[in-house]
Every structure is written in C-alpha cells, then in structure tokens.
Coordinates of C-alpha atoms in Angstrom, one line a residue:
M1 CA 59.4 95.5 105.5
D2 CA 58.3 99.1 105.6
T3 CA 58.9 100.9 102.5
A4 CA 60.4 103.8 104.5
D5 CA 63.2 101.6 105.6
T6 CA 63.9 100.8 101.8
P7 CA 64.1 104.3 100.0
L8 CA 65.4 102.5 96.8
L9 CA 62.2 100.6 96.4
L10 CA 59.7 102.7 94.3
S11 CA 56.8 101.0 95.8
S12 CA 56.1 98.6 98.6
S13 CA 55.8 95.9 95.9
H14 CA 58.8 95.2 93.9
D15 CA 57.2 95.9 90.5
G16 CA 59.4 98.9 89.7
K17 CA 56.3 101.3 89.5
G18 CA 55.5 103.7 92.3
E19 CA 56.6 107.3 91.5
E20 CA 56.4 106.4 87.7
E21 CA 52.5 106.3 88.1
D22 CA 52.9 110.0 89.2
G23 CA 54.5 111.1 85.7
K24 CA 58.1 111.5 87.1
P25 CA 60.0 108.3 86.3
V26 CA 63.3 110.3 85.5
T27 CA 63.2 112.2 88.6
S28 CA 62.5 109.0 90.6
V29 CA 65.4 107.2 89.0
V30 CA 67.8 109.9 89.3
R31 CA 67.0 110.3 93.1
S32 CA 67.1 106.6 93.6
F33 CA 70.5 106.5 91.8
G34 CA 71.9 109.2 94.1
I35 CA 70.7 107.5 97.4
E36 CA 72.1 104.3 96.2
S37 CA 75.3 105.9 95.4
K38 CA 75.6 107.3 98.9
K39 CA 75.1 103.9 100.4
L40 CA 77.7 102.4 98.1
W41 CA 80.3 105.4 98.9
K42 CA 79.8 105.0 102.6
I43 CA 81.2 101.4 102.3
A44 CA 83.6 101.8 99.3
G45 CA 85.2 105.1 100.5
P46 CA 86.8 103.7 104.0
T47 CA 87.6 100.5 102.1
I48 CA 89.5 102.3 99.4
V49 CA 91.4 104.3 101.8
T50 CA 92.4 101.4 104.0
A51 CA 93.3 99.2 100.7
I52 CA 95.7 102.0 99.3
C53 CA 97.2 102.6 102.5
Q54 CA 98.0 98.8 102.9
Y55 CA 99.1 98.7 99.1
S56 CA 101.2 101.5 99.4
L57 CA 103.6 100.1 102.0
G58 CA 105.1 97.9 99.3
A59 CA 104.3 100.2 96.3
L60 CA 106.2 103.0 97.7
T61 CA 109.1 100.7 98.7
Q62 CA 109.2 99.6 95.0
T63 CA 109.1 103.2 94.0
F64 CA 112.3 104.2 96.1
A65 CA 113.9 101.0 94.9
G66 CA 113.6 102.1 91.2
F67 CA 116.0 105.0 91.9
V68 CA 118.6 102.8 93.7
G69 CA 119.1 100.3 90.5
E70 CA 117.4 98.3 87.9
L71 CA 118.3 95.0 89.8
E72 CA 116.7 96.3 93.0
L73 CA 113.7 97.6 91.4
A74 CA 113.2 94.3 89.7
A75 CA 113.7 92.3 93.1
V76 CA 111.2 94.4 94.9
A77 CA 108.8 94.0 92.1
V78 CA 108.8 90.3 92.1
E79 CA 108.6 90.4 96.0
N80 CA 105.4 92.6 95.7
S81 CA 103.8 91.1 92.8
V82 CA 104.5 87.5 93.3
V83 CA 105.5 86.8 96.9
A84 CA 103.4 89.2 98.8
G85 CA 100.8 89.0 96.2
L86 CA 100.3 85.4 97.1
A87 CA 99.4 86.3 100.5
F88 CA 97.1 89.3 99.5
G89 CA 95.4 87.0 96.9
V90 CA 95.0 84.2 99.4
M91 CA 93.7 86.1 102.4
L92 CA 91.5 88.5 100.4
G93 CA 90.0 85.4 98.6
M94 CA 89.1 83.7 101.7
G95 CA 87.6 86.9 103.0
S96 CA 84.8 86.9 100.4
A97 CA 83.2 84.0 102.0
L98 CA 82.6 86.1 105.1
E99 CA 81.2 89.0 102.9
T100 CA 78.6 86.6 101.6
L101 CA 77.6 85.0 105.0
C102 CA 77.8 88.0 107.2
G103 CA 76.2 90.3 104.6
Q104 CA 73.2 87.9 104.1
A105 CA 72.7 87.1 107.8
Y106 CA 72.9 90.9 108.8
G107 CA 70.2 91.5 105.9
A108 CA 68.1 88.7 107.4
G109 CA 68.4 90.2 110.9
Q110 CA 70.3 87.4 112.1
I111 CA 73.0 89.8 114.0
R112 CA 74.2 87.2 116.6
M113 CA 75.7 85.1 113.6
L114 CA 78.2 87.9 112.8
G115 CA 80.1 86.9 116.0
V116 CA 79.8 83.2 115.3
Y117 CA 81.2 83.7 111.7
M118 CA 83.9 86.1 113.0
Q119 CA 85.2 83.7 115.9
R120 CA 85.4 80.9 113.3
S121 CA 87.3 83.0 110.9
W122 CA 90.3 84.0 113.5
V123 CA 91.2 80.5 113.9
I124 CA 91.4 79.6 110.1
L125 CA 93.1 82.8 109.2
L126 CA 95.9 82.6 111.7
T127 CA 96.3 79.0 110.7
T128 CA 96.6 79.7 107.0
A129 CA 99.0 82.7 107.8
C130 CA 101.2 80.4 109.6
I131 CA 101.0 77.9 106.7
L132 CA 102.1 80.5 104.2
V133 CA 105.4 81.3 106.0
P134 CA 107.7 78.7 104.6
V135 CA 106.7 80.0 101.2
Y136 CA 108.3 83.4 102.1
V137 CA 111.4 81.8 103.8
F138 CA 112.1 79.7 100.6
S139 CA 111.1 82.2 98.2
P140 CA 114.5 82.2 96.2
P141 CA 114.3 78.6 95.1
I142 CA 110.6 78.7 94.5
L143 CA 111.0 81.7 92.1
E144 CA 113.9 80.0 90.4
L145 CA 111.6 76.9 90.1
F146 CA 109.2 79.0 88.1
G147 CA 111.9 80.4 85.7
E148 CA 113.0 83.6 87.4
T149 CA 116.8 84.5 87.0
T150 CA 118.9 83.5 90.0
E151 CA 119.9 87.2 90.3
I152 CA 116.5 88.5 90.7
S153 CA 115.2 85.6 92.9
E154 CA 118.1 86.0 95.3
A155 CA 117.5 89.8 95.6
A156 CA 113.9 89.3 96.0
G157 CA 114.4 86.8 98.8
T158 CA 116.1 89.4 100.9
V159 CA 112.8 91.4 101.3
F160 CA 110.8 88.1 102.2
S161 CA 110.1 89.6 105.8
L162 CA 107.8 92.3 104.3
S163 CA 105.7 89.3 102.8
L164 CA 105.6 87.6 106.2
S165 CA 104.5 90.6 108.0
L166 CA 101.7 90.9 105.4
S167 CA 100.6 87.5 105.6
L168 CA 100.3 87.7 109.7
S169 CA 98.7 91.3 109.6
L170 CA 96.1 90.4 106.9
S171 CA 95.0 87.5 109.1
L172 CA 93.9 89.9 111.8
S173 CA 93.0 93.0 109.8
L174 CA 90.6 91.3 107.3
S175 CA 87.4 89.8 108.4
L176 CA 87.6 86.6 106.7
S177 CA 86.4 83.2 105.8
L178 CA 84.6 80.1 107.3
S179 CA 85.6 76.5 106.9
L180 CA 83.6 74.8 104.0
S181 CA 83.3 77.9 102.1
L182 CA 87.1 78.6 102.1
S183 CA 87.7 76.8 99.0
L184 CA 84.9 78.7 97.2
S185 CA 86.2 82.2 98.0
L186 CA 90.0 81.3 98.0
S187 CA 89.7 79.9 94.4
T188 CA 87.6 82.8 93.3
Y189 CA 89.9 85.8 94.6
F190 CA 93.5 83.8 94.4
L191 CA 93.1 82.9 90.7
E192 CA 91.8 86.3 89.9
F193 CA 94.4 88.4 91.7
W194 CA 97.3 86.3 90.8
Y195 CA 96.6 86.2 87.2
L196 CA 98.2 89.6 86.4
M197 CA 100.9 89.1 89.0
V198 CA 102.1 86.0 87.2
L199 CA 102.8 88.2 84.3
V200 CA 105.9 89.3 86.1
V201 CA 107.0 85.7 86.5
I202 CA 106.5 84.9 82.8
T203 CA 108.3 88.2 81.8
G204 CA 111.3 86.9 83.8
R205 CA 111.7 84.1 81.2
L206 CA 112.4 86.5 78.3
E207 CA 115.9 86.9 77.1
N208 CA 117.8 89.7 79.1
P209 CA 114.6 90.2 81.3
L210 CA 115.9 92.9 83.6
I211 CA 114.4 95.8 81.7
P212 CA 111.1 94.2 80.7
V213 CA 110.7 93.1 84.3
D214 CA 111.3 96.6 85.6
A215 CA 108.9 98.1 83.0
I216 CA 106.1 95.6 83.7
S217 CA 106.6 96.2 87.4
V218 CA 106.0 99.9 87.2
C219 CA 102.9 99.2 85.0
M220 CA 101.7 96.8 87.9
N221 CA 102.6 99.3 90.5
I222 CA 100.2 101.8 88.7
Q223 CA 97.7 99.0 88.2
G224 CA 97.7 97.9 91.8
W225 CA 96.8 101.4 93.0
D226 CA 93.8 101.6 90.7
A227 CA 92.9 98.1 91.8
M228 CA 92.5 99.1 95.2
I229 CA 89.8 101.5 94.1
A230 CA 88.0 98.5 92.5
I231 CA 88.5 96.4 95.6
G232 CA 86.6 99.4 97.5
F233 CA 83.6 98.8 95.2
N234 CA 84.0 95.2 95.1
A235 CA 83.3 95.2 98.9
A236 CA 80.7 97.8 98.7
I237 CA 78.6 96.1 96.0
S238 CA 79.2 92.5 97.8
V239 CA 77.7 94.0 101.1
R240 CA 74.9 95.8 99.3
V241 CA 73.8 92.7 97.3
S242 CA 74.3 90.3 100.2
N243 CA 72.3 92.6 102.8
E244 CA 69.4 93.2 100.2
L245 CA 69.2 89.6 99.2
G246 CA 69.1 88.6 102.8
A247 CA 66.4 90.9 103.5
G248 CA 64.5 89.7 100.5
N249 CA 64.8 93.0 98.5
A250 CA 65.7 91.5 95.1
Q251 CA 65.0 94.5 93.0
T252 CA 67.0 96.8 95.3
A253 CA 70.0 94.5 94.9
K254 CA 69.5 94.4 91.2
F255 CA 69.5 98.3 91.2
A256 CA 72.5 98.6 93.3
V257 CA 74.4 96.5 90.8
V258 CA 73.5 99.0 87.9
V259 CA 74.6 102.0 90.1
V260 CA 77.9 100.5 91.0
S261 CA 78.9 99.2 87.6
I262 CA 78.1 102.8 86.0
T263 CA 80.1 104.4 88.9
S264 CA 83.1 102.3 88.7
M265 CA 83.2 102.5 84.8
A266 CA 83.0 106.2 85.0
I267 CA 86.1 106.1 87.3
G268 CA 87.9 103.5 85.2
V269 CA 87.6 105.9 82.0
V270 CA 89.1 108.6 83.8
C271 CA 92.0 106.6 85.1
M272 CA 92.7 105.2 81.7
A273 CA 92.7 109.0 80.2
V274 CA 95.1 109.9 83.0
V275 CA 97.4 106.8 82.2
L276 CA 97.5 107.7 78.6
A277 CA 97.8 111.3 78.9
T278 CA 100.9 111.0 81.1
R279 CA 102.6 107.9 79.6
D280 CA 105.7 109.9 78.6
Y281 CA 106.1 111.2 82.3
F282 CA 104.9 108.8 85.0
P283 CA 107.9 106.1 84.5
Y284 CA 110.1 108.7 85.7
L285 CA 108.2 108.8 89.1
F286 CA 109.5 105.1 89.7
T287 CA 112.9 104.9 87.8
N288 CA 115.8 107.3 86.6
S289 CA 116.6 104.5 83.9
E290 CA 115.9 105.8 80.5
A291 CA 115.8 102.4 79.1
V292 CA 113.1 101.3 81.8
A293 CA 111.1 104.6 81.2
A294 CA 111.0 104.0 77.5
E295 CA 109.9 100.3 77.8
T296 CA 107.2 101.5 80.2
T297 CA 105.9 104.0 78.0
K298 CA 105.6 101.4 75.3
L299 CA 103.2 99.4 77.5
A300 CA 101.2 102.3 78.6
I301 CA 98.4 101.6 76.0
L302 CA 98.0 98.0 77.5
L303 CA 98.2 99.5 80.9
G304 CA 95.2 101.8 80.1
F305 CA 93.1 99.2 78.8
T306 CA 93.9 96.9 81.7
V307 CA 92.9 99.7 84.2
L308 CA 89.5 100.1 82.2
L309 CA 88.8 96.4 82.4
N310 CA 89.6 96.2 85.9
S311 CA 87.1 99.0 86.9
L312 CA 84.2 96.5 85.9
Q313 CA 85.5 93.1 86.4
P314 CA 86.1 93.2 90.1
V315 CA 82.6 94.8 90.6
L316 CA 81.0 92.0 88.9
S317 CA 83.0 89.8 91.1
G318 CA 81.9 91.5 94.0
V319 CA 78.0 91.0 92.7
A320 CA 79.0 87.2 92.6
I321 CA 80.5 87.2 96.1
G322 CA 77.5 89.1 97.5
A323 CA 75.2 86.5 96.0
G324 CA 77.2 83.5 96.7
W325 CA 78.4 82.4 93.3
Q326 CA 82.0 81.8 94.1
W327 CA 82.3 78.4 92.7
L328 CA 80.8 79.7 89.4
V329 CA 83.2 82.5 89.2
A330 CA 86.1 80.2 90.0
Y331 CA 85.3 78.1 87.1
I332 CA 85.1 81.0 84.9
N333 CA 88.2 82.4 86.0
I334 CA 90.0 79.0 85.5
A335 CA 88.7 78.8 82.1
C336 CA 89.1 82.4 80.8
Y337 CA 92.6 83.0 82.4
Y338 CA 94.5 79.9 82.6
I339 CA 93.0 78.0 79.6
V340 CA 92.6 80.9 77.4
G341 CA 94.4 84.1 78.5
L342 CA 97.7 82.6 79.8
P343 CA 98.3 80.1 76.9
A344 CA 97.5 83.0 74.4
G345 CA 100.0 85.4 76.2
I346 CA 102.9 82.8 76.1
L347 CA 102.0 82.1 72.5
L348 CA 102.3 85.6 71.5
G349 CA 105.0 86.6 73.6
F350 CA 107.4 83.5 72.9
T351 CA 106.3 81.8 69.7
F352 CA 105.5 84.7 67.8
D353 CA 108.4 86.8 69.5
L354 CA 106.3 89.7 70.6
G355 CA 107.9 89.8 74.0
V356 CA 106.1 91.4 77.1
M357 CA 103.6 93.2 74.8
G358 CA 102.5 89.8 73.4
I359 CA 102.4 88.2 76.7
W360 CA 100.2 91.0 78.4
G361 CA 98.0 91.3 75.3
G362 CA 97.1 87.6 75.4
M363 CA 96.3 87.8 79.1
I364 CA 94.1 90.9 78.4
G365 CA 92.2 88.5 76.1
G366 CA 91.3 86.3 79.0
I367 CA 90.2 89.3 81.1
C368 CA 87.9 90.6 78.3
L369 CA 86.4 87.1 78.0
Q370 CA 85.8 86.6 81.7
T371 CA 84.1 90.2 81.9
A372 CA 81.9 89.4 79.0
I373 CA 80.8 86.0 80.6
L374 CA 80.1 87.8 84.1
V375 CA 78.2 90.6 82.2
V376 CA 75.8 88.2 80.6
I377 CA 75.5 86.1 83.8
T378 CA 74.6 89.2 85.8
S379 CA 72.1 90.5 83.2
I380 CA 70.1 87.2 83.2
T381 CA 70.1 86.6 86.8
N382 CA 66.7 86.0 88.5
W383 CA 67.2 88.1 91.5
N384 CA 63.9 86.8 93.4
K385 CA 65.5 83.4 93.2
E386 CA 68.5 84.5 94.6
A387 CA 66.9 86.3 97.5
A388 CA 65.1 83.0 98.3
E389 CA 68.6 81.1 98.1
A390 CA 70.1 83.7 100.5
E391 CA 67.2 83.1 103.1
S392 CA 68.0 79.4 102.6
R393 CA 71.8 79.9 103.0
V394 CA 71.4 81.9 106.4
K395 CA 69.5 79.0 107.8
R396 CA 71.8 76.3 106.5
W397 CA 75.1 78.0 107.6
G398 CA 73.8 79.3 110.9
G399 CA 72.4 75.9 111.9
A400 CA 71.2 76.0 115.5
A401 CA 72.8 79.3 116.3
A402 CA 70.8 81.0 113.7
D403 CA 67.6 80.0 115.4
Q404 CA 68.4 81.5 118.7

C-alpha cells in the first residue's frame, strides 16, 4: 500500500520512524494526531447527532412527564430505561458484529461483501424485532416480576407502544448483525448497556421507591445523553480499527486507539465538570418536585463519576468490536458487572442500608474493574497479530462470495 494513501504512517514500514529521523518527532506526532482526529470526527460526528436525536425521543418525553407528576416521571423512566432500553441494547449489540465484519472487509478491499452482510442482517433484525414485541405488550407483569411496584408497572405499561416502535425502527435504521456472530455482539452490548438500566429496577425495590426512582431516572436521563457521545466514538473507533486491521495497517490502528481515548476522556472531564457545577440546578429541568430535586442533587457526584468512566469504557469496547473481541468482552462484562458490581450494589444498598447511593456506588465499582481490565488488554495487544487475524476473518466469513 502506498504511503501517500496512509498519512498516519510515519514511514512505508510500520517501525514508527519516518519523520523522527528528520529531527521533528513532536511535530510529526501532533500532525498525525490532527489527521487521525479528523478521520474519527467524520465518523463520530454524524453518529453522535443521530444517536442523540433517537435517544431524545424518549428523554424529552421523560422530561415533560416530570412536570406532570412523580408517578408519571417514574413510569416513563422505567419505560425508557428498562423496556425501551432492552430494545436499544439488543439491537445495538447485534450491530457490533456488522461493524467488525464490514469494517474489516472494507479495509481488505472486499467491497462486495458489504452488500452480502447487509442483506443477511435485514432478515435477522426484523425477525428479532418481532420476537421482542411480546415483551413490550406484557411489560407490566414482567416489571412486577422483577420487583417493581404495581403502581409504577401499570403506568409504565401504558407507554409500551413507544418501545414497540423503537424496536421496529432500530431494525431498519441500524446496520446490524450476521447470524453466527449474533451471540457474540448481542452479549457484549446488551450486558453492557442494560447494566446501568437495571439500576432503576433495583431501586424500585426500596421502601417508598417513588422519589428514589424519580431521582435516579433524572440522573440516567443525563447519563443517557452523555452516553450518545460515547456511542459515537465507539462507532468511530470500531470503524477505524476494523478498516486499518483489514488493510494490514497494525500501527495505524494502534495510533487511532490512542487518539480516540485522549479525545473521549477530555470530553468526559468537561461533561463531569458541568454536571458537578450545575448539580443544584439541572434537576429542575426535569421536575418541579423539591423532594426529587434534592435527592437528585445528592446523586450528582456519582453521576459525574459515571459520566467520566463512560467516556472511556465505551471507546475501549469499540476497539474490541473493531478487532473482533466480542466474546472476550462479553465474559469480562459478565464477571465485572454481574458477579462483582451488581452484588456489591445490592449488598451496599440493602444490607448496609445505603439506599440508592449504595446500589449505584457498588455498580460503579464493576465499571471501574471492567475499564481497568480493558485498558490492560488494549495496552498489551499485539496489533500485527490482530491484522493477520482480520485477513483470516474476512476470508472465513466471506466464503465463496469473498473470492469473487
């Protein structure tokens, strides 16, 4: 491949030299950082806008519901976080398989395979959307089964149609998965996305849950908007990594990971600072209840820390998707989230009587552990080996079609 076509490579070989031999290593790195940032933002920008617009349909509904009453806010929060969140997690999770396969096929020059993967995905996604419909139709008894109060469950069930439309629309708007890799991607994203959403369900088991559920729903609303930014960078880095690995540019893929991590963390720090600086004011954008606003203000510190963690963690998951590590991340998610984080949250919240602060704090511990493990794995990755594996994967999944 011509060096002119790969401006991030400092030389035609992948030895990291090039312009460093001219005595300008700092200038070279800064220019390369800028070039890679432009590539990332070209992908992340439109993705962030699209994700925010889709998410805002439910988030703004929740905002208006907060001015109607506490029960209405709790009902819409449960619908957005748990019921609609199920569809979003499943569909987005299945999509990560196609990000891996299409990205690496494009990088390898197998353009024809993009259409093949897309055609297969339509059938799978529409079928999955139809399978999810009964979950929404019977959402009140399902929510009660998980411990939600009857009052909140029945109120949440009245807005199930929004979840139904979300499920069907996502099957058409997302470019999603491919049969055998379905389980990999579904487990990766679903376990990850629904982890914080289940916080609303657990909070509903507290005594007098209406105020805590309202407060945590306001925080999850804010966190959800911030997460849409992270999803944009998740998509961008998965595309960049898969493209470069498919093209055999191992060091370029590695450099892209560094650039997106720095960029996303910088945005996370800014968002955390905004949350902490406005913690006495932003609750009133979602509710006119003094009790809910006061409870939300107490949770602002945990919200800010969650926002910071979620600026890096989805990016590392995007790296895993681009490299095709979905199974590995799924195992890490299960261990960190549901074996460590969730039990710790339940223990702190109920046994030590720390309430929603304890539940959320324990679950944040699971996120910290997962992020630390992903940082270590990404740091020690042999990217040349991953590039070779990407070439093998394109041939294996493409079959006869890839050879045409």
